[in-house]
CSV table of C-alpha atoms in Angstrom, one decimal:
chain,number,residue,atom,x,y,z
A,251,SER,CA,-63.8,-70.7,82.2
A,252,LEU,CA,-61.2,-73.0,80.7
A,253,THR,CA,-62.6,-76.2,82.3
A,254,GLU,CA,-65.9,-77.2,83.9
A,255,ARG,CA,-66.8,-79.7,86.6
A,256,ASP,CA,-69.6,-82.2,85.7
A,257,PRO,CA,-72.1,-82.0,88.5
A,258,LYS,CA,-73.1,-85.6,88.0
A,259,ASP,CA,-69.8,-87.3,88.7
A,260,GLY,CA,-67.3,-84.5,89.4
A,261,ALA,CA,-65.3,-85.1,86.2
A,262,ILE,CA,-63.4,-82.2,84.8
A,263,THR,CA,-64.6,-81.5,81.3
A,264,PRO,CA,-63.5,-79.1,78.5
A,265,ARG,CA,-65.0,-75.6,78.2
A,266,LEU,CA,-62.7,-72.9,76.6
A,267,ALA,CA,-59.8,-75.4,76.8
A,268,THR,CA,-60.2,-78.6,74.8
A,269,ALA,CA,-57.2,-80.4,76.3
A,270,TRP,CA,-54.6,-80.0,79.0
A,271,GLU,CA,-51.4,-81.7,80.1
A,272,LYS,CA,-49.0,-81.5,83.0
A,273,VAL,CA,-45.6,-80.3,82.0
A,274,ASP,CA,-44.1,-80.5,85.5
A,275,ASP,CA,-45.2,-80.1,89.1
A,276,LYS,CA,-45.6,-76.4,88.7
A,277,THR,CA,-46.6,-76.1,85.0
A,278,TRP,CA,-49.7,-77.1,83.0
A,279,ARG,CA,-50.3,-76.6,79.2
A,280,PHE,CA,-53.8,-75.8,78.0
A,281,THR,CA,-54.9,-76.2,74.3
A,282,LEU,CA,-57.6,-73.6,73.7
A,283,ARG,CA,-60.8,-73.9,71.7
A,284,GLN,CA,-60.5,-72.3,68.2
A,285,GLY,CA,-63.1,-70.2,66.4
A,286,VAL,CA,-64.5,-68.5,69.6
A,287,LYS,CA,-65.2,-64.8,69.8
A,288,PHE,CA,-65.9,-62.6,72.8
A,289,HIS,CA,-69.3,-60.8,72.9
A,290,ASP,CA,-67.6,-57.6,71.7
A,291,GLY,CA,-66.1,-59.4,68.7
A,292,ALA,CA,-62.6,-59.7,70.1
A,293,PRO,CA,-60.9,-63.1,69.3
A,294,PHE,CA,-60.5,-65.7,72.0
A,295,ASP,CA,-56.8,-66.8,72.0
A,296,ALA,CA,-53.8,-67.3,74.2
A,297,LYS,CA,-53.2,-63.6,74.5
A,298,ALA,CA,-56.7,-63.1,75.8
A,299,VAL,CA,-56.3,-65.8,78.4
A,300,VAL,CA,-53.0,-64.2,79.6
A,301,THR,CA,-54.7,-60.8,80.0
A,302,ALA,CA,-57.7,-62.3,81.9
A,303,MET,CA,-55.4,-64.3,84.2
A,304,ASP,CA,-53.2,-61.2,84.9
A,305,ARG,CA,-56.4,-59.2,85.8
A,306,THR,CA,-57.6,-61.9,88.2
A,307,MET,CA,-54.4,-63.0,89.8
A,308,LYS,CA,-52.3,-59.8,89.9
A,309,GLN,CA,-54.7,-56.9,90.3
A,310,THR,CA,-55.0,-57.0,94.1
A,311,ALA,CA,-57.2,-53.8,94.1
A,312,LEU,CA,-60.1,-55.9,92.5
A,313,GLY,CA,-60.2,-58.2,95.5
A,314,CYS,CA,-61.2,-61.4,93.6
A,315,GLU,CA,-62.5,-63.9,96.1
A,316,ASN,CA,-61.9,-66.8,93.7
A,317,LYS,CA,-58.2,-66.1,93.7
A,318,THR,CA,-58.0,-66.6,97.5
A,319,LYS,CA,-60.6,-69.3,97.7
A,320,SER,CA,-59.2,-71.3,94.8
A,321,PHE,CA,-55.5,-70.8,95.0
A,322,GLY,CA,-54.7,-69.7,98.6
A,323,ASP,CA,-51.2,-68.2,98.6
A,324,VAL,CA,-50.2,-69.8,95.3
A,325,LYS,CA,-49.0,-67.3,92.7
A,326,LEU,CA,-49.9,-68.0,89.0
A,327,GLU,CA,-48.6,-66.6,85.7
A,328,ALA,CA,-49.9,-67.4,82.3
A,329,ARG,CA,-47.8,-67.3,79.1
A,330,ALA,CA,-48.9,-67.6,75.5
A,331,VAL,CA,-46.7,-70.3,73.7
A,332,ALA,CA,-48.8,-70.4,70.5
A,333,ASP,CA,-52.0,-68.7,69.2
A,334,HIS,CA,-54.2,-71.2,71.0
A,335,VAL,CA,-51.8,-72.7,73.5
A,336,VAL,CA,-51.2,-71.3,76.9
A,337,GLU,CA,-48.9,-72.4,79.8
A,338,ILE,CA,-49.7,-71.6,83.4
A,339,PHE,CA,-46.9,-71.5,85.8
A,340,ALA,CA,-47.1,-71.6,89.6
A,341,ASP,CA,-44.6,-70.9,92.4
A,342,LYS,CA,-45.8,-74.1,94.1
A,343,PRO,CA,-46.9,-77.6,92.9
A,344,VAL,CA,-50.5,-77.4,91.5
A,345,PRO,CA,-51.6,-81.0,91.0
A,346,ILE,CA,-55.3,-80.1,90.3
A,347,LEU,CA,-54.9,-76.9,88.3
A,348,PRO,CA,-57.4,-78.1,85.7
A,349,THR,CA,-60.0,-78.4,88.5
A,350,GLN,CA,-59.1,-75.0,89.8
A,351,MET,CA,-59.3,-73.3,86.4
A,352,GLY,CA,-63.0,-74.1,86.5
A,353,VAL,CA,-63.7,-71.1,88.8
A,354,ILE,CA,-61.7,-68.5,86.9
A,355,GLY,CA,-63.8,-66.6,84.3
A,356,ILE,CA,-62.0,-65.5,81.2
A,357,THR,CA,-63.0,-61.9,80.6
A,358,GLY,CA,-62.6,-60.2,77.3
A,359,PRO,CA,-59.2,-58.5,76.5
A,360,ASN,CA,-60.9,-55.1,76.3
A,361,THR,CA,-62.0,-55.3,79.9
A,362,PRO,CA,-60.2,-52.7,82.0
A,363,VAL,CA,-57.6,-54.5,84.1
A,364,ASP,CA,-57.5,-52.0,87.0
A,365,ARG,CA,-61.2,-51.6,87.9
A,366,LEU,CA,-64.4,-53.5,88.3
A,367,VAL,CA,-67.0,-53.2,85.5
A,368,LEU,CA,-70.8,-53.3,85.3
A,369,ASP,CA,-70.9,-54.5,81.7
A,370,PRO,CA,-69.1,-57.8,81.7
A,371,VAL,CA,-67.9,-59.3,78.4
A,372,GLY,CA,-67.3,-63.1,78.0
A,373,THR,CA,-67.8,-65.9,75.5
A,374,GLY,CA,-70.8,-67.6,77.0
A,375,PRO,CA,-74.2,-68.6,75.6
A,376,TYR,CA,-75.8,-65.3,76.9
A,377,VAL,CA,-74.7,-61.7,76.3
A,378,PHE,CA,-75.1,-59.1,79.1
A,379,GLY,CA,-78.0,-56.8,78.3
A,380,ASN,CA,-78.5,-54.2,81.0
A,381,TRP,CA,-78.4,-53.8,84.8
A,382,VAL,CA,-80.9,-51.6,86.6
A,383,THR,CA,-79.2,-51.3,90.0
A,384,GLY,CA,-81.2,-52.8,92.8
A,385,GLN,CA,-84.0,-54.0,90.4
A,386,GLU,CA,-83.0,-56.3,87.6
A,387,ILE,CA,-80.4,-57.7,85.2
A,388,ASN,CA,-81.2,-58.8,81.7
A,389,ILE,CA,-79.3,-61.1,79.4
A,390,LYS,CA,-80.0,-62.2,75.8
A,391,ARG,CA,-79.1,-65.2,73.7
A,392,ASN,CA,-75.7,-65.1,72.0
A,393,PRO,CA,-76.3,-65.9,68.3
A,394,ASP,CA,-72.6,-66.6,67.8
A,395,TYR,CA,-72.1,-69.0,70.7
A,396,TRP,CA,-69.6,-71.8,69.9
A,397,GLY,CA,-71.5,-74.5,71.9
A,398,THR,CA,-75.0,-75.9,72.1
A,399,LYS,CA,-77.4,-73.1,71.4
A,400,PRO,CA,-79.4,-72.1,74.5
A,401,VAL,CA,-83.2,-72.7,74.4
A,402,ALA,CA,-84.4,-69.5,76.0
A,403,ASP,CA,-84.2,-66.2,74.1
A,404,GLY,CA,-83.0,-64.5,77.3
A,405,ALA,CA,-83.6,-64.2,81.0
A,406,ARG,CA,-84.6,-61.4,83.4
A,407,TYR,CA,-83.3,-61.6,87.0
A,408,LEU,CA,-85.3,-59.9,89.6
A,409,TRP,CA,-84.5,-59.3,93.3
A,410,ARG,CA,-87.1,-59.8,95.9
A,411,THR,CA,-86.0,-59.9,99.5
A,412,GLU,CA,-89.0,-61.7,101.0
A,413,SER,CA,-89.4,-65.5,100.6
A,414,SER,CA,-93.2,-65.1,100.6
A,415,VAL,CA,-93.1,-62.6,97.7
A,416,ARG,CA,-90.8,-64.9,95.7
A,417,ALA,CA,-93.2,-67.8,96.2
A,418,ALA,CA,-96.2,-65.7,95.3
A,419,MET,CA,-94.5,-64.7,92.0
A,420,ILE,CA,-94.4,-68.3,91.0
A,421,LYS,CA,-98.1,-68.9,91.9
A,422,VAL,CA,-99.3,-65.9,89.8
A,423,GLY,CA,-97.0,-66.6,86.9
A,424,GLU,CA,-94.8,-63.5,87.4
A,425,ALA,CA,-91.6,-65.7,87.6
A,426,ASP,CA,-90.6,-69.1,86.2
A,427,ILE,CA,-88.0,-70.0,88.8
A,428,ALA,CA,-87.5,-68.8,92.4
A,429,PRO,CA,-84.8,-70.3,94.6
A,430,SER,CA,-84.3,-70.0,98.4
A,431,ILE,CA,-88.0,-70.3,99.5
A,432,ALA,CA,-88.5,-70.6,103.3
A,433,ALA,CA,-90.0,-73.8,104.7
A,434,GLN,CA,-93.3,-72.1,105.6
A,435,ASP,CA,-93.7,-70.7,102.0
A,436,ALA,CA,-92.8,-73.9,100.2
A,437,ASN,CA,-96.3,-75.5,100.7
A,438,ASP,CA,-97.3,-76.4,97.1
A,439,PRO,CA,-96.1,-79.9,96.1
A,440,LYS,CA,-96.9,-79.2,92.4
A,441,THR,CA,-94.3,-76.4,92.2
A,442,ASP,CA,-92.0,-76.7,95.3
A,443,SER,CA,-89.1,-79.1,95.7
A,444,SER,CA,-86.3,-79.5,98.3
A,445,TYR,CA,-82.8,-80.5,97.3
A,446,ILE,CA,-79.3,-80.7,98.8
A,447,ASN,CA,-77.2,-77.9,97.5
A,448,SER,CA,-73.4,-77.3,98.0
A,449,GLU,CA,-73.8,-74.8,100.8
A,450,THR,CA,-72.8,-75.2,104.4
A,451,ALA,CA,-74.0,-72.9,107.2
A,452,SER,CA,-71.9,-72.5,110.3
A,453,LEU,CA,-70.8,-70.2,113.1
A,454,ARG,CA,-67.2,-69.0,112.7
A,455,ILE,CA,-65.7,-69.0,116.2
A,456,ASP,CA,-63.1,-66.3,117.0
A,457,ASN,CA,-60.6,-68.8,118.3
A,458,ASN,CA,-58.0,-66.3,119.5
A,459,ILE,CA,-60.1,-64.2,121.9
A,460,PRO,CA,-61.1,-65.3,125.4
A,461,PRO,CA,-63.3,-67.1,126.3
A,462,LEU,CA,-63.5,-68.6,122.8
A,463,ASN,CA,-59.8,-69.5,122.8
A,464,ASP,CA,-60.7,-72.3,125.3
A,465,LYS,CA,-61.7,-75.6,123.6
A,466,ARG,CA,-64.2,-76.4,126.3
A,467,VAL,CA,-66.1,-73.2,125.6
A,468,ARG,CA,-66.2,-74.1,121.9
A,469,LEU,CA,-67.5,-77.6,122.7
A,470,ALA,CA,-70.1,-76.0,124.9
A,471,LEU,CA,-71.3,-74.0,122.0
A,472,ASN,CA,-71.9,-77.2,120.0
A,473,HIS,CA,-73.7,-79.0,122.8
A,474,ALA,CA,-75.9,-76.0,123.7
A,475,PHE,CA,-77.4,-75.9,120.2
A,476,ASP,CA,-80.4,-78.2,119.5
A,477,ARG,CA,-79.9,-79.0,115.8
A,478,GLU,CA,-82.9,-81.2,115.6
A,479,LYS,CA,-85.2,-78.4,116.9
A,480,VAL,CA,-84.7,-76.4,113.7
A,481,ARG,CA,-85.2,-79.3,111.4
A,482,GLY,CA,-88.7,-79.3,109.9
A,483,THR,CA,-89.6,-76.1,111.7
A,484,ILE,CA,-87.4,-73.1,110.9
A,485,LEU,CA,-85.5,-75.0,108.3
A,486,PRO,CA,-86.6,-77.7,105.8
A,487,LYS,CA,-86.9,-81.3,107.2
A,488,ASP,CA,-84.3,-82.4,104.6
A,489,ILE,CA,-81.3,-80.5,105.9
A,490,LEU,CA,-78.2,-82.4,106.8
A,491,HIS,CA,-76.2,-81.8,110.0
A,492,ALA,CA,-72.7,-80.6,109.0
A,493,THR,CA,-69.5,-81.7,110.7
A,494,GLN,CA,-67.2,-80.0,108.2
A,495,ILE,CA,-67.0,-77.2,105.7
A,496,VAL,CA,-67.4,-79.3,102.5
A,497,VAL,CA,-70.5,-81.4,101.6
A,498,PRO,CA,-70.4,-85.2,101.3
A,499,ASN,CA,-69.9,-85.4,97.5
A,500,ILE,CA,-66.6,-83.5,97.6
A,501,ALA,CA,-63.5,-85.8,97.5
A,502,GLY,CA,-61.9,-85.3,100.9
A,503,HIS,CA,-65.1,-85.1,102.9
A,504,ASN,CA,-64.5,-87.2,106.1
A,505,HIS,CA,-67.6,-89.5,106.2
A,506,GLU,CA,-66.6,-90.9,109.6
A,507,LEU,CA,-67.1,-87.5,111.2
A,508,ASP,CA,-70.7,-87.5,110.0
A,509,LYS,CA,-71.3,-90.3,112.5
A,510,GLN,CA,-70.2,-88.0,115.3
A,511,VAL,CA,-72.6,-85.1,115.1
A,512,ARG,CA,-72.5,-83.5,118.6
A,513,ALA,CA,-75.7,-84.1,120.4
A,514,TYR,CA,-77.8,-81.4,122.1
A,515,ASP,CA,-76.7,-81.7,125.7
A,516,PRO,CA,-77.2,-78.5,127.8
A,517,VAL,CA,-76.1,-80.3,131.0
A,518,LYS,CA,-72.8,-81.2,129.3
A,519,ALA,CA,-72.4,-77.6,128.0
A,520,LYS,CA,-72.9,-76.2,131.5
A,521,GLN,CA,-70.4,-78.7,132.9
A,522,LEU,CA,-67.8,-77.7,130.3
A,523,LEU,CA,-68.3,-74.0,131.1
A,524,ALA,CA,-68.1,-74.6,134.8
A,525,GLU,CA,-64.7,-76.4,134.3
A,526,ALA,CA,-63.4,-73.6,132.2
A,527,LYS,CA,-64.5,-71.0,134.7
A,528,ALA,CA,-62.8,-72.9,137.5
A,529,ASP,CA,-59.6,-72.6,135.6
A,530,GLY,CA,-59.9,-68.9,135.2
A,531,VAL,CA,-61.4,-68.7,131.8
A,532,PRO,CA,-63.7,-65.6,131.6
A,533,VAL,CA,-66.8,-67.5,130.5
A,534,ASP,CA,-69.1,-64.6,131.7
A,535,LYS,CA,-67.5,-62.2,129.2
A,536,GLU,CA,-70.0,-60.8,126.6
A,537,ILE,CA,-69.9,-62.7,123.3
A,538,VAL,CA,-71.3,-61.0,120.1
A,539,LEU,CA,-73.3,-63.2,117.8
A,540,ILE,CA,-73.3,-61.6,114.4
A,541,GLY,CA,-76.1,-62.6,112.1
A,542,ARG,CA,-77.0,-61.9,108.5
A,543,PRO,CA,-80.8,-62.4,108.4
A,544,HIS,CA,-81.1,-62.7,104.6
A,545,GLY,CA,-78.2,-65.1,104.2
A,546,TYR,CA,-80.7,-68.0,103.6
A,547,PRO,CA,-84.4,-68.3,104.3
A,548,ASN,CA,-85.0,-68.0,108.0
A,549,ALA,CA,-81.4,-67.3,108.8
A,550,GLY,CA,-82.5,-64.6,111.2
A,551,GLU,CA,-84.8,-67.0,113.0
A,552,VAL,CA,-81.9,-69.5,113.4
A,553,MET,CA,-79.8,-66.9,115.1
A,554,GLU,CA,-82.7,-66.0,117.4
A,555,ALA,CA,-82.9,-69.7,118.4
A,556,MET,CA,-79.2,-70.0,118.9
A,557,LEU,CA,-79.3,-66.8,121.1
A,558,GLN,CA,-81.9,-68.3,123.4
A,559,MET,CA,-80.1,-71.7,123.6
A,560,TYR,CA,-76.8,-70.1,124.5
A,561,LYS,CA,-78.3,-67.9,127.1
A,562,GLY,CA,-80.0,-71.1,128.4
A,563,VAL,CA,-76.6,-72.6,129.4
A,564,GLY,CA,-75.4,-69.4,131.0
A,565,LEU,CA,-73.4,-67.8,128.2
A,566,ASN,CA,-73.5,-64.0,128.0
A,567,VAL,CA,-74.4,-63.6,124.3
A,568,VAL,CA,-75.9,-60.6,122.5
A,569,LEU,CA,-77.2,-60.8,118.9
A,570,ARG,CA,-76.2,-58.1,116.4
A,571,ASN,CA,-77.8,-58.4,112.9
A,572,MET,CA,-76.0,-56.8,110.0
A,573,GLU,CA,-76.7,-56.1,106.3
A,574,GLN,CA,-74.4,-57.8,103.9
A,575,ALA,CA,-71.9,-54.9,103.4
A,576,GLU,CA,-71.3,-54.5,107.2
A,577,TRP,CA,-71.3,-58.3,107.7
A,578,GLN,CA,-68.7,-58.6,104.9
A,579,GLU,CA,-66.4,-56.3,106.9
A,580,SER,CA,-66.5,-58.7,109.8
A,581,LEU,CA,-66.0,-61.7,107.5
A,582,ASN,CA,-62.7,-60.7,105.8
A,583,LYS,CA,-59.3,-59.6,107.1
A,584,PRO,CA,-58.0,-57.3,108.3
A,585,PHE,CA,-60.2,-57.8,111.4
A,586,LYS,CA,-60.8,-54.9,113.8
A,587,GLU,CA,-58.3,-54.6,116.6
A,588,GLY,CA,-59.8,-54.8,120.1
A,589,ARG,CA,-63.0,-56.5,118.9
A,590,PRO,CA,-65.0,-58.5,121.4
A,591,PRO,CA,-65.2,-62.3,121.2
A,592,THR,CA,-67.3,-63.0,118.2
A,593,LEU,CA,-69.4,-65.7,116.6
A,594,LEU,CA,-70.1,-65.0,112.9
A,595,GLN,CA,-73.0,-66.5,111.0
A,596,ALA,CA,-71.2,-67.8,107.9
A,597,PHE,CA,-72.2,-69.4,104.6
A,598,HIS,CA,-70.0,-71.3,102.3
A,599,ASP,CA,-70.5,-73.3,99.1
A,600,ASN,CA,-68.0,-75.6,97.5
A,601,ASN,CA,-69.2,-77.1,94.2
A,602,ASN,CA,-65.8,-77.3,92.6
A,603,GLY,CA,-64.7,-80.7,93.7
A,604,ASP,CA,-61.9,-80.3,96.2
A,605,PRO,CA,-61.4,-78.9,99.7
A,606,VAL,CA,-58.6,-76.7,98.6
A,607,PHE,CA,-61.4,-74.2,97.6
A,608,SER,CA,-62.5,-74.0,101.2
A,609,VAL,CA,-59.9,-74.9,103.8
A,610,PHE,CA,-57.1,-72.4,103.1
A,611,ASN,CA,-59.5,-69.5,103.0
A,612,LYS,CA,-61.4,-70.5,106.1
A,613,TYR,CA,-58.7,-72.1,108.4
A,614,ALA,CA,-55.1,-71.4,107.3
A,615,CYS,CA,-53.1,-68.6,109.0
A,616,GLY,CA,-53.0,-66.7,105.7
A,617,GLY,CA,-56.7,-67.3,104.9
A,618,LEU,CA,-58.7,-64.2,104.1
A,619,GLN,CA,-61.5,-65.3,106.5
A,620,ALA,CA,-59.6,-67.4,109.0
A,621,THR,CA,-59.7,-66.6,112.7
A,622,LEU,CA,-57.9,-69.9,113.4
A,623,CYS,CA,-54.1,-70.0,113.1
A,624,ASP,CA,-52.3,-73.3,113.8
A,625,PRO,CA,-48.9,-73.8,112.1
A,626,LYS,CA,-49.3,-77.6,112.3
A,627,LEU,CA,-52.6,-77.4,110.4
A,628,ASP,CA,-50.9,-75.1,107.9
A,629,GLU,CA,-48.3,-77.8,107.3
A,630,LEU,CA,-51.1,-80.4,106.7
A,631,VAL,CA,-52.9,-78.0,104.3
A,632,ALA,CA,-49.7,-77.4,102.3
A,633,LYS,CA,-49.0,-81.1,102.1
A,634,ALA,CA,-52.6,-81.9,100.9
A,635,SER,CA,-52.5,-79.1,98.4
A,636,ALA,CA,-49.5,-80.6,96.7
A,637,GLN,CA,-50.8,-84.2,96.5
A,638,SER,CA,-53.1,-85.9,94.1
A,639,GLY,CA,-55.3,-89.0,93.9
A,640,ALA,CA,-56.1,-91.2,96.9
A,641,GLU,CA,-53.3,-89.6,98.9
A,642,ARG,CA,-54.8,-86.2,98.5
A,643,VAL,CA,-58.3,-87.4,99.6
A,644,LYS,CA,-56.8,-89.1,102.7
A,645,SER,CA,-54.9,-86.0,103.7
A,646,TRP,CA,-58.0,-83.8,103.4
A,647,GLN,CA,-60.0,-86.2,105.5
A,648,GLU,CA,-57.4,-86.0,108.2
A,649,ILE,CA,-57.5,-82.2,108.0
A,650,MET,CA,-61.3,-82.3,108.5
A,651,ARG,CA,-60.7,-84.5,111.6
A,652,VAL,CA,-58.2,-82.1,113.0
A,653,ILE,CA,-60.5,-79.1,112.6
A,654,TYR,CA,-63.5,-80.9,114.0
A,655,GLU,CA,-62.0,-82.9,116.9
A,656,ASP,CA,-58.7,-81.2,117.8
A,657,GLN,CA,-59.7,-77.6,117.2
């Protein structure tokens, strides 16, 4: 990528770009690093950046999630103005483009622009070796890397579905690092550690379909779920209860909402459902709870717990577990016509420093994964996306409040 976010303090630092400046509200100029070559020997220059940007931003058949997640409906175009200077133009103001460019990988100019590839070419510290489908990926050290030389000669990535198997691989020395270990398997303090990552787990509520289009039913879903019951049992004791889609170290997170975690209150949930039913809301209608058991350790068990809690307050909920490909079809637009009211087990990580990477995609009318469509919210999102500094942070915090409290 051209830029990189420092995980310690969120600062935007140079990567393939050494400097950048704002030309006007819709244009940024990036000075590129010289003396860099792609893994196949092609030179890294402004023309290569233009080719890579066109591939990511204009080839809709490739379906790049980063394009939607990072830029929403903003259209970008890159132009070479010198061998190692590129200007990026947008059709709307882009006040944090240097931040956003940290998620766009610059692929080699010989990469086909009209199809996905299984042998990626970049400029990074490791070169792609081979991919044995369903088994492993191997990478090796790039001897011509422009930056600090990596310590390891290479790496071998293996896929093991079961948490217990991954944990056992560490114990017997078959693997050096294994992430996503379930609470029951992380039982060796010499090797196991818990940490807060950038991922938020949630249920996406199909806001437009009865009975989920009634706010009282959506509140009942919150009060019917005992968050504390899963802490230290199904999930690690160190989990944080989420009130919004971005984690606390993202500028724009509304910390006041964290004081308003909705308490487990089945009596309140039943009361809300009774009020909705009295007003003609079809609260007895079957609601489909879509789970993806391998989304994170014990994700399936969390769905089983939710199912029982929702049934406990009288909701007519059925659980349908899906593998990733089928689940992905339910995640992204176009959604199926005539679908039942749906709650989708969802996962989202934002480690890129700004809510713009999350909110448009998840909540705006034009968002790829949004079931919510509120023109007033869209106006707030457009306003925040065009701002910078303290004003931008304040606007995002208000948007988080609107989603949590009003919606």
